[in-house]
CSV table of C-alpha atoms in Angstrom, one decimal:
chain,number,residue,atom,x,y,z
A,16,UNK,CA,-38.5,125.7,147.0
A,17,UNK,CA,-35.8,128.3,145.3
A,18,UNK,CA,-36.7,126.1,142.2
A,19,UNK,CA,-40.1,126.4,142.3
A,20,UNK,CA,-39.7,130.4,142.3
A,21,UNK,CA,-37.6,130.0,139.1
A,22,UNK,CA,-39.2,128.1,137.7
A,23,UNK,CA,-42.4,130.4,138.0
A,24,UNK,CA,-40.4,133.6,137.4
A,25,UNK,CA,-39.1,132.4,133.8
A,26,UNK,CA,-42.2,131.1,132.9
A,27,UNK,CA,-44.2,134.3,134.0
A,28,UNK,CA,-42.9,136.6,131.2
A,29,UNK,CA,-43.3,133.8,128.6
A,30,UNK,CA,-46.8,133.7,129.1
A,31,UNK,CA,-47.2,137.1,129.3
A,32,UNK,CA,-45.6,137.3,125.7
A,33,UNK,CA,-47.9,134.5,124.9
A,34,UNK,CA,-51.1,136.1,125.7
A,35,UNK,CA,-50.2,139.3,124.1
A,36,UNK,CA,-49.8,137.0,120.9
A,37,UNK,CA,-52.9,135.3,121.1
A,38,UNK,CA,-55.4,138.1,119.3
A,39,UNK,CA,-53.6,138.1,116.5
A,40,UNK,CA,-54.3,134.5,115.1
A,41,UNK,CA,-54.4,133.9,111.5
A,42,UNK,CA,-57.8,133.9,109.6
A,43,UNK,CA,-60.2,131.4,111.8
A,44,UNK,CA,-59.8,127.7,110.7
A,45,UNK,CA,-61.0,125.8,113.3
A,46,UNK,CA,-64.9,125.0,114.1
A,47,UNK,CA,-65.9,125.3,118.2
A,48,UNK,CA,-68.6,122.6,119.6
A,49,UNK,CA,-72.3,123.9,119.9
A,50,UNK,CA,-72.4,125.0,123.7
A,51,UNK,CA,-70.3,124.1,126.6
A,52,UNK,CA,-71.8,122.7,130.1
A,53,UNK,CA,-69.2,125.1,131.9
A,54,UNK,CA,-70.4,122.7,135.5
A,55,UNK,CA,-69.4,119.8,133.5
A,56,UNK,CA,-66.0,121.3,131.8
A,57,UNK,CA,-65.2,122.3,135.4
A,58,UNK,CA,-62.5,120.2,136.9
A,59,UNK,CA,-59.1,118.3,136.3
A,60,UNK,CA,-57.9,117.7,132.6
A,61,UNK,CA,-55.1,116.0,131.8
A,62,UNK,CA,-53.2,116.9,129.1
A,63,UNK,CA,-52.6,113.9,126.9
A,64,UNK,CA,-51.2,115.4,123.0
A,65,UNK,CA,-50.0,119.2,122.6
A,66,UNK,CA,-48.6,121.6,120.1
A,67,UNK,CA,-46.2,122.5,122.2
A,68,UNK,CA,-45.6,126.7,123.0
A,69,UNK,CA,-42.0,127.6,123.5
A,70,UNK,CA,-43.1,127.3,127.2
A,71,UNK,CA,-44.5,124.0,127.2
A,72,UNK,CA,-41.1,121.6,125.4
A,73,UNK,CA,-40.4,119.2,128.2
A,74,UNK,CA,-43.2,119.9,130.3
A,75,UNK,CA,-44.7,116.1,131.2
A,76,UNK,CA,-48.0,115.4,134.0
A,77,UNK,CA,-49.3,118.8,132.3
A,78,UNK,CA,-52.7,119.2,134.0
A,79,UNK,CA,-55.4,122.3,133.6
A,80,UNK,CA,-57.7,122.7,136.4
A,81,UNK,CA,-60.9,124.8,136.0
A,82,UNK,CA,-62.9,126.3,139.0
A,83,UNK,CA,-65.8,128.6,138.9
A,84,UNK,CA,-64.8,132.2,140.4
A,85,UNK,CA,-66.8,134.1,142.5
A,86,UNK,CA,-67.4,136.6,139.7
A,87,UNK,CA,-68.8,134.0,137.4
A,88,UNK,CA,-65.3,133.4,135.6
A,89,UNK,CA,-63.2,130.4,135.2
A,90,UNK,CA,-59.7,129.7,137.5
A,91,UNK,CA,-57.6,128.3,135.4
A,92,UNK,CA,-54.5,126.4,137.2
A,93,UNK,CA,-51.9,125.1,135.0
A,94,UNK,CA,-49.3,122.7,136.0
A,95,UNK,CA,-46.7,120.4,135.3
A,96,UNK,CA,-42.9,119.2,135.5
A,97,UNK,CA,-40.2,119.6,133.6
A,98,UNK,CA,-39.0,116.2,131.8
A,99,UNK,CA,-39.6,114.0,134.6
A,100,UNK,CA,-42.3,113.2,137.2
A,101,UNK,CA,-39.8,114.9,139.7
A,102,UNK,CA,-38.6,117.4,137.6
A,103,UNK,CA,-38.4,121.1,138.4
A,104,UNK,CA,-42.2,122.3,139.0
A,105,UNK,CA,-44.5,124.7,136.4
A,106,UNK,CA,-47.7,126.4,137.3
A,107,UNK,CA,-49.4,129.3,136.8
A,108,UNK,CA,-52.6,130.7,137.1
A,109,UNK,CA,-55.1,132.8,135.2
A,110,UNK,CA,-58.8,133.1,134.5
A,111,UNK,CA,-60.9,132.1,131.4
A,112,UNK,CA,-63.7,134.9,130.6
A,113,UNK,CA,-66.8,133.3,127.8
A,114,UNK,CA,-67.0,135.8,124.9
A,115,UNK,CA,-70.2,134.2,124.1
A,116,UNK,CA,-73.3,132.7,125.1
A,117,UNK,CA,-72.4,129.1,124.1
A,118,UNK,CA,-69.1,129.4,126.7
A,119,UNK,CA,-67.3,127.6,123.7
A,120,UNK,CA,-65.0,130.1,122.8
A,121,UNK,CA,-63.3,132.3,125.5
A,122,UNK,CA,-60.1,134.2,126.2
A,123,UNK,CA,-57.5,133.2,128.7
A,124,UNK,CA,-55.5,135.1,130.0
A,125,UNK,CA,-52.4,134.7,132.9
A,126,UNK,CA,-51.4,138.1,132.8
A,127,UNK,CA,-54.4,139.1,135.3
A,128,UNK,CA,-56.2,140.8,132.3
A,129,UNK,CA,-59.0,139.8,130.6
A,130,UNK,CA,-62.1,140.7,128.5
A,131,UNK,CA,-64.8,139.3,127.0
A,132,UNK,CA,-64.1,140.6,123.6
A,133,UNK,CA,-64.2,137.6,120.1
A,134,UNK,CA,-62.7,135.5,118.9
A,135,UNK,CA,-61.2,134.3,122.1
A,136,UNK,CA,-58.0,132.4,122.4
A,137,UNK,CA,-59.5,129.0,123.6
A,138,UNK,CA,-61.9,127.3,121.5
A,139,UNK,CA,-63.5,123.9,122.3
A,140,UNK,CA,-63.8,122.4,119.1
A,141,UNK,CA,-64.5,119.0,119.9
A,142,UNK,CA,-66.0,117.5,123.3
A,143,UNK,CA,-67.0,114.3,124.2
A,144,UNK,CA,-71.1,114.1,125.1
A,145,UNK,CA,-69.9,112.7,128.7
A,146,UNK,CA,-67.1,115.2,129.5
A,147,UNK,CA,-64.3,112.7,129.2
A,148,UNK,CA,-62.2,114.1,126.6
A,149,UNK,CA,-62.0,117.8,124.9
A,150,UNK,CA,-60.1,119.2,122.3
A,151,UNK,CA,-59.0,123.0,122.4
A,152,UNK,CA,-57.6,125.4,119.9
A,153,UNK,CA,-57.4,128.7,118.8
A,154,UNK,CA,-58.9,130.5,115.6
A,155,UNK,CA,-56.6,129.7,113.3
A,156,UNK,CA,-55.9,126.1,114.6
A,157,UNK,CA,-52.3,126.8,115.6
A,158,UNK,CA,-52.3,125.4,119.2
A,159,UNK,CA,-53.8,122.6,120.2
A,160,UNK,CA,-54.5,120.2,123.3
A,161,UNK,CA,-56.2,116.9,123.3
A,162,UNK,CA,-57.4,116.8,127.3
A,163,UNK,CA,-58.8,113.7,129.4
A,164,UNK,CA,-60.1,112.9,132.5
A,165,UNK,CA,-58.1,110.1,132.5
A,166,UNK,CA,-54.4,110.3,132.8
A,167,UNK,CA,-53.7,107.7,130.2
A,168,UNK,CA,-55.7,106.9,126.8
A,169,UNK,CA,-55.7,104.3,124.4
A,170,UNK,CA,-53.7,104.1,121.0
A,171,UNK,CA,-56.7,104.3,119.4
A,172,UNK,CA,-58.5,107.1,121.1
A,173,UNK,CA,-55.3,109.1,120.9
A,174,UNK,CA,-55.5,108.0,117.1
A,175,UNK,CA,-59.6,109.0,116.8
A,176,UNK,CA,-59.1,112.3,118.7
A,177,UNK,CA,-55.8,113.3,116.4
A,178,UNK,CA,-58.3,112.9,113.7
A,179,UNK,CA,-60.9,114.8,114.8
A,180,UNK,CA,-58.8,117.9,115.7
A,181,UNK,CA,-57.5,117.6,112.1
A,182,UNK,CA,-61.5,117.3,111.0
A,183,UNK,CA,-61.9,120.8,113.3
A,184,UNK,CA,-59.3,122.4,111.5
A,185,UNK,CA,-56.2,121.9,113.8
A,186,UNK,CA,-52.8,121.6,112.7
A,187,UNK,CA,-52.0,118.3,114.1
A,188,UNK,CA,-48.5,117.9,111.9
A,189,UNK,CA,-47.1,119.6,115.2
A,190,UNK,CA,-49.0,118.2,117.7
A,191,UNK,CA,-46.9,115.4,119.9
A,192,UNK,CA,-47.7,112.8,122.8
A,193,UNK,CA,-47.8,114.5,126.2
A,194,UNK,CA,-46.5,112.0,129.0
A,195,UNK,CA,-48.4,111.2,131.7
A,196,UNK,CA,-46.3,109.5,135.0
């Protein structure tokens, strides 16, 4: 359990330094999706590809888990472990506000603050019609995640999903394999 609380206390000021980052992306690059079913998006994502955050480097069975809040905004539970399936635990928690109508772009935060104000930090810039895969960046195409329902994909959806986060405008040369035990 002691580990746990480490693990959570040096991860909490790194993502505090990481949100205070986030509004100053670059000029935007990337392209968001039309509109977002937030019902649909709600649920378990497994992270399957990253460009990994100083926070993140040895983080495997990364999962994001989105739940609707009694205010109308989104939970956002992040987890993981450290370089193995029983490695040393992550998580945090934070909440995901919609900075427009299309809930396509929003800001997340983990620092327990959070506004509605563009561009937003977490941009959906490709989704699969049924909710099976997304792909989320920021403005300037910096970060990026490539999520699934599904714990494991194929070579060649991992291939076709690379592609079209380049297509969106994200920088993929960084973006590596996230393992999934």
């Amino acid at each position: 359990m002691r580990t746990n609380n480490l693990v959570r206390l040096a991860f909490l000021p790194l993502a505090l330094v990481v949100a205070a980052c986030a509004p100053m992306a670059g000029p935007e690059r990337t392209t968001t999706v039309e509109s977002v079913d937030v019902e649909r998006y709600l649920g378990t994502w497994y992270e399957v590809a990253s460009i990994k955050q100083f926070f993140s480097v040895g983080l495997v069975n990364s999962t994001a888990e989105y739940s609707l809040l009694p205010n109308g905004n989104i939970r956002v539970f992040n987890s993981g472990n450290y370089f193995s399936a029983d490695g040393p635990r992550s998580e945090i928690i934070g909440s995901a506000v919609p900075v427009d109508s299309t809930n396509s772009r929003l800001n997340v935060s983990f620092t327990g603050f959070n506004s509605a104000e563009p561009p937003g930090n977490y941009w959906v810039v490709d989704l699969d019609p049924d909710y099976q895969w997304a792909i989320v960046s920021n403005p300037g195409g910096d970060t990026g995640f490539i999520l699934s329902r599904t714990k494991q994909i194929s070579d060649e959806l991992r291939a076709e999903l690379l592609q079209r986060a380049a297509d969106a405008g994200v920088d993929t040369s960084r973006m590596t394999v996230t393992e999934q035990f």
